[in-house]
Short mmCIF file of C-alpha atoms in Angstrom, two decimals:
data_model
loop_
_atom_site.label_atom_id
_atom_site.label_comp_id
_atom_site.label_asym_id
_atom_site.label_seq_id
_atom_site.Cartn_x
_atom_site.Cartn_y
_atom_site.Cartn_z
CA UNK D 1 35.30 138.57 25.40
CA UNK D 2 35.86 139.87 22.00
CA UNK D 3 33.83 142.41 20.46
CA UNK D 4 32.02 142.80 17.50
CA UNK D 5 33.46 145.10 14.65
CA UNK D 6 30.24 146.60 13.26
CA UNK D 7 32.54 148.83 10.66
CA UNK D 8 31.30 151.49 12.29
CA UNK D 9 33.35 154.99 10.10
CA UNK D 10 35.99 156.46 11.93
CA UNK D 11 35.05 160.39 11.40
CA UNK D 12 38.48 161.56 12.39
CA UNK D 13 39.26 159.85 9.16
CA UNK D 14 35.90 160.43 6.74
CA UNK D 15 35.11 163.67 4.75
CA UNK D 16 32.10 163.57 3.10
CA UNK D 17 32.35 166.37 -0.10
CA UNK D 18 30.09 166.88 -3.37
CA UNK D 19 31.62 165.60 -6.43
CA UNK D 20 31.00 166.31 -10.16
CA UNK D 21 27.86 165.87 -11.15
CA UNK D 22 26.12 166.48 -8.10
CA UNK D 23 26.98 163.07 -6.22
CA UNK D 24 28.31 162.71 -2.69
CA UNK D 25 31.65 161.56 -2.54
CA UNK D 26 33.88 160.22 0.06
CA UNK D 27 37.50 160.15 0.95
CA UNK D 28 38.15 157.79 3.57
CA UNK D 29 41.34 156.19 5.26
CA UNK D 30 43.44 157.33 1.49
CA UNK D 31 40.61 156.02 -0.42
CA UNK D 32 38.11 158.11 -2.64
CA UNK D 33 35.14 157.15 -3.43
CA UNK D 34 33.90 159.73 -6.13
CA UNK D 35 30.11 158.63 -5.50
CA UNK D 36 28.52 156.99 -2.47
CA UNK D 37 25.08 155.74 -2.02
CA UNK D 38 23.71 156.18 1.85
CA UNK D 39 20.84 154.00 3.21
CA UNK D 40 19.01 154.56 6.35
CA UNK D 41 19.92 151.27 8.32
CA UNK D 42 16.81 152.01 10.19
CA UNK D 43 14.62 154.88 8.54
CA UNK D 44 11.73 154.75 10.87
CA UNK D 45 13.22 154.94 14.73
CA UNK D 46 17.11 156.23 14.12
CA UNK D 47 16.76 158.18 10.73
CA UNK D 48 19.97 160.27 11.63
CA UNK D 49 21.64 157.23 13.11
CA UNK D 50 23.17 154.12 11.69
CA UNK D 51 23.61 155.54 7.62
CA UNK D 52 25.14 152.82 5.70
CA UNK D 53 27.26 153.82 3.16
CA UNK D 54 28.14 151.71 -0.32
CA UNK D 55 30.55 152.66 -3.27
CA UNK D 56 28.70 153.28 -6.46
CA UNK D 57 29.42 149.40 -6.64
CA UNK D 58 26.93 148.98 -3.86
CA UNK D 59 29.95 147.86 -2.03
CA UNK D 60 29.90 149.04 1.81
CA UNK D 61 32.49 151.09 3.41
CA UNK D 62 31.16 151.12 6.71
CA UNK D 63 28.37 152.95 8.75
CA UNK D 64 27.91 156.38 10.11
CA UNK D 65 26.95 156.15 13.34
CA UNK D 66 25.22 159.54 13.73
CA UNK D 67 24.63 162.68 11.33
CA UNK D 68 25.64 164.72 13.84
CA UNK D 69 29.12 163.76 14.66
CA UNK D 70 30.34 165.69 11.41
CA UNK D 71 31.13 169.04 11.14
CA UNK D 72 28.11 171.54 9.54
CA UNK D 73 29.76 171.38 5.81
CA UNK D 74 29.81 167.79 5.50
CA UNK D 75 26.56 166.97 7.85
CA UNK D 76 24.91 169.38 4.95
CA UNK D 77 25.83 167.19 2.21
CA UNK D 78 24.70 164.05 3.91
CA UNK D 79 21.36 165.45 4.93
CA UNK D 80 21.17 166.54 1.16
CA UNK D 81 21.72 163.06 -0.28
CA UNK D 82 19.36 161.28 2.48
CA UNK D 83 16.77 163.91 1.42
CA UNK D 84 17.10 163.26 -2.46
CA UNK D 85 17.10 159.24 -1.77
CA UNK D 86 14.34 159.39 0.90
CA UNK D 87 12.17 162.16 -1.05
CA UNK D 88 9.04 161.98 1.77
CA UNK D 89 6.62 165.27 1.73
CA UNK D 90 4.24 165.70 4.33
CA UNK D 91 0.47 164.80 3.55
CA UNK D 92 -0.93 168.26 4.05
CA UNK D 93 -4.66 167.78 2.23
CA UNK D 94 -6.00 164.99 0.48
CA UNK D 95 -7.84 167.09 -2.10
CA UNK D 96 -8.74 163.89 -4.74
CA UNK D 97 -9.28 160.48 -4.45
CA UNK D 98 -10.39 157.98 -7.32
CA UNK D 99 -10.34 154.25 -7.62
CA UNK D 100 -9.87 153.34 -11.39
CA UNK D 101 -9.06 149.50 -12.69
CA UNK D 102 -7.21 148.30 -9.81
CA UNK D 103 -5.70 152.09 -8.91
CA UNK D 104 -6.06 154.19 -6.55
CA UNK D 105 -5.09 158.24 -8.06
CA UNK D 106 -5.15 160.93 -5.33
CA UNK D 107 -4.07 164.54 -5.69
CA UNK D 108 -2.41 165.26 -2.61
CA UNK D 109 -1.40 169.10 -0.97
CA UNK D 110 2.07 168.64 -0.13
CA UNK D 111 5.08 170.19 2.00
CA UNK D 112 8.64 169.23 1.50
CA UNK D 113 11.01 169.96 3.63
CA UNK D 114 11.94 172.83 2.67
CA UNK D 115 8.22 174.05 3.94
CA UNK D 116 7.66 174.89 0.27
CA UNK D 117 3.75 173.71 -0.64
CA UNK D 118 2.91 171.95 -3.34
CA UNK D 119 0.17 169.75 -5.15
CA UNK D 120 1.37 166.46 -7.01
CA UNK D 121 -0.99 163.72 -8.10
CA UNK D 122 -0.18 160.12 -7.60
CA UNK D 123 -1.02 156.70 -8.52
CA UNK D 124 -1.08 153.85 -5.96
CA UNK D 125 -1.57 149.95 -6.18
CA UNK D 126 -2.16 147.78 -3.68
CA UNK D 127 -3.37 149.79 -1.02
CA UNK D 128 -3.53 147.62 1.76
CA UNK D 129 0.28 147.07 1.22
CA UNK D 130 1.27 150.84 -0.26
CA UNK D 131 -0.87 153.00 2.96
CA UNK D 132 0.55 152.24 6.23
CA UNK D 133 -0.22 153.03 9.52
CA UNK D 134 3.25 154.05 11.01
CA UNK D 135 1.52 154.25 14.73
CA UNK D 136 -1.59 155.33 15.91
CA UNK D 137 -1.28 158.79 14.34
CA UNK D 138 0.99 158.39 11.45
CA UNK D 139 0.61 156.89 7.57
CA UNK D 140 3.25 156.41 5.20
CA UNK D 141 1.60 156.20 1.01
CA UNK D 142 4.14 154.60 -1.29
CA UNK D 143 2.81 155.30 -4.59
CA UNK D 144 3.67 153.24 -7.87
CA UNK D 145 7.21 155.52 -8.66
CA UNK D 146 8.64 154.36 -5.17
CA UNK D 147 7.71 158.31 -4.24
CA UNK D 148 6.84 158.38 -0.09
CA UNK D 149 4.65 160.64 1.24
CA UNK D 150 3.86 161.06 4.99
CA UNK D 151 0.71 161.66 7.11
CA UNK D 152 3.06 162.83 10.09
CA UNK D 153 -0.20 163.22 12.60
CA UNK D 154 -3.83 162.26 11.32
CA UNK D 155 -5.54 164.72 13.97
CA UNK D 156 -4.26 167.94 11.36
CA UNK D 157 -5.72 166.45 8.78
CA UNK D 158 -9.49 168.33 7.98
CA UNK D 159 -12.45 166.44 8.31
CA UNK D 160 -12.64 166.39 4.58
CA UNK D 161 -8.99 165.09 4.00
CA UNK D 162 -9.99 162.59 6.85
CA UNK D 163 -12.98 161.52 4.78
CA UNK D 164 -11.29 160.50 1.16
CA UNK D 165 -8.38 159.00 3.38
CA UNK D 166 -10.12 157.03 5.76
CA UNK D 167 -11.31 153.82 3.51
CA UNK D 168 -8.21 153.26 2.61
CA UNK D 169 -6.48 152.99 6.16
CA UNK D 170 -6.55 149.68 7.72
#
């Protein structure tokens, strides 16, 4: 029986490095590939696991089976690019909510994950297609700049936050 070639990376032959202007780069099996775009193949239940990774052309050069098969230097710089393309703080407080023409504006207490806290407002449309329920505990808001923010566990929310979010959850 043959078996399927998933073009999984060989990591005995990948290193990942930081290239001018702040972009991830590549070298791979005598190729270099000065900037590479990585996608979570599946964000939700493997986001370490299964990273696809395109040339600037959007052209893919395989997948990276796990994060942490590389070695610290290189696993940083991945991590760093996932975190920049996936930019996700945790939903700390919902201090404001507001429904204006067809918008929903919040102004949300936020940690990134860097624990640094934060407030940022946002703008969402749609919300029964932009606030998620990710499982029985979790939300995901997408707000109208693509931005993702995440509700990790609704039971550390305050009553309060609880209250402004709670309409909008379905």
């Amino acid at each position: 029986m043959d078996t399927m070639d998933l073009g999984i990376l060989d990591i005995g032959e990948a290193e990942f490095y930081s290239g001018s202007g702040g972009f991830a780069g590549l070298r791979y099996k005598g190729e270099d590939y000065s900037h590479i775009i990585l996608r979570r193949i599946m964000p939700m239940q493997e986001p370490f696991s299964y990273i696809s990774v395109a040339d600037h052309d959007n052209k893919e050069i395989g997948i990276l089976k796990a994060v942490d098969d590389l070695p610290d230097n290189q696993r940083n710089i991945v991590l760093t690019e996932l975190d920049n393309r996936y930019y996700s703080p945790e939903v700390l407080e919902v201090v404001s909510v507001q429904d204006k023409l067809g918008y929903v504006y919040m102004e949300l207490r936020l940690k990134n994950k860097r624990d640094i806290e934060y407030r940022k407002s946002c703008a969402i449309k749609d919300v029964s297609r932009n606030i998620r329920m990710l499982s029985d505990t979790s939300v995901i808001i997408f707000d109208v700049d693509g931005n993702r923010y995440i509700v990790s566990d609704l039971k550390r929310l305050s009553r309060q936050s609880m209250r402004k979010l709670d309409a909008y959850l379905f």
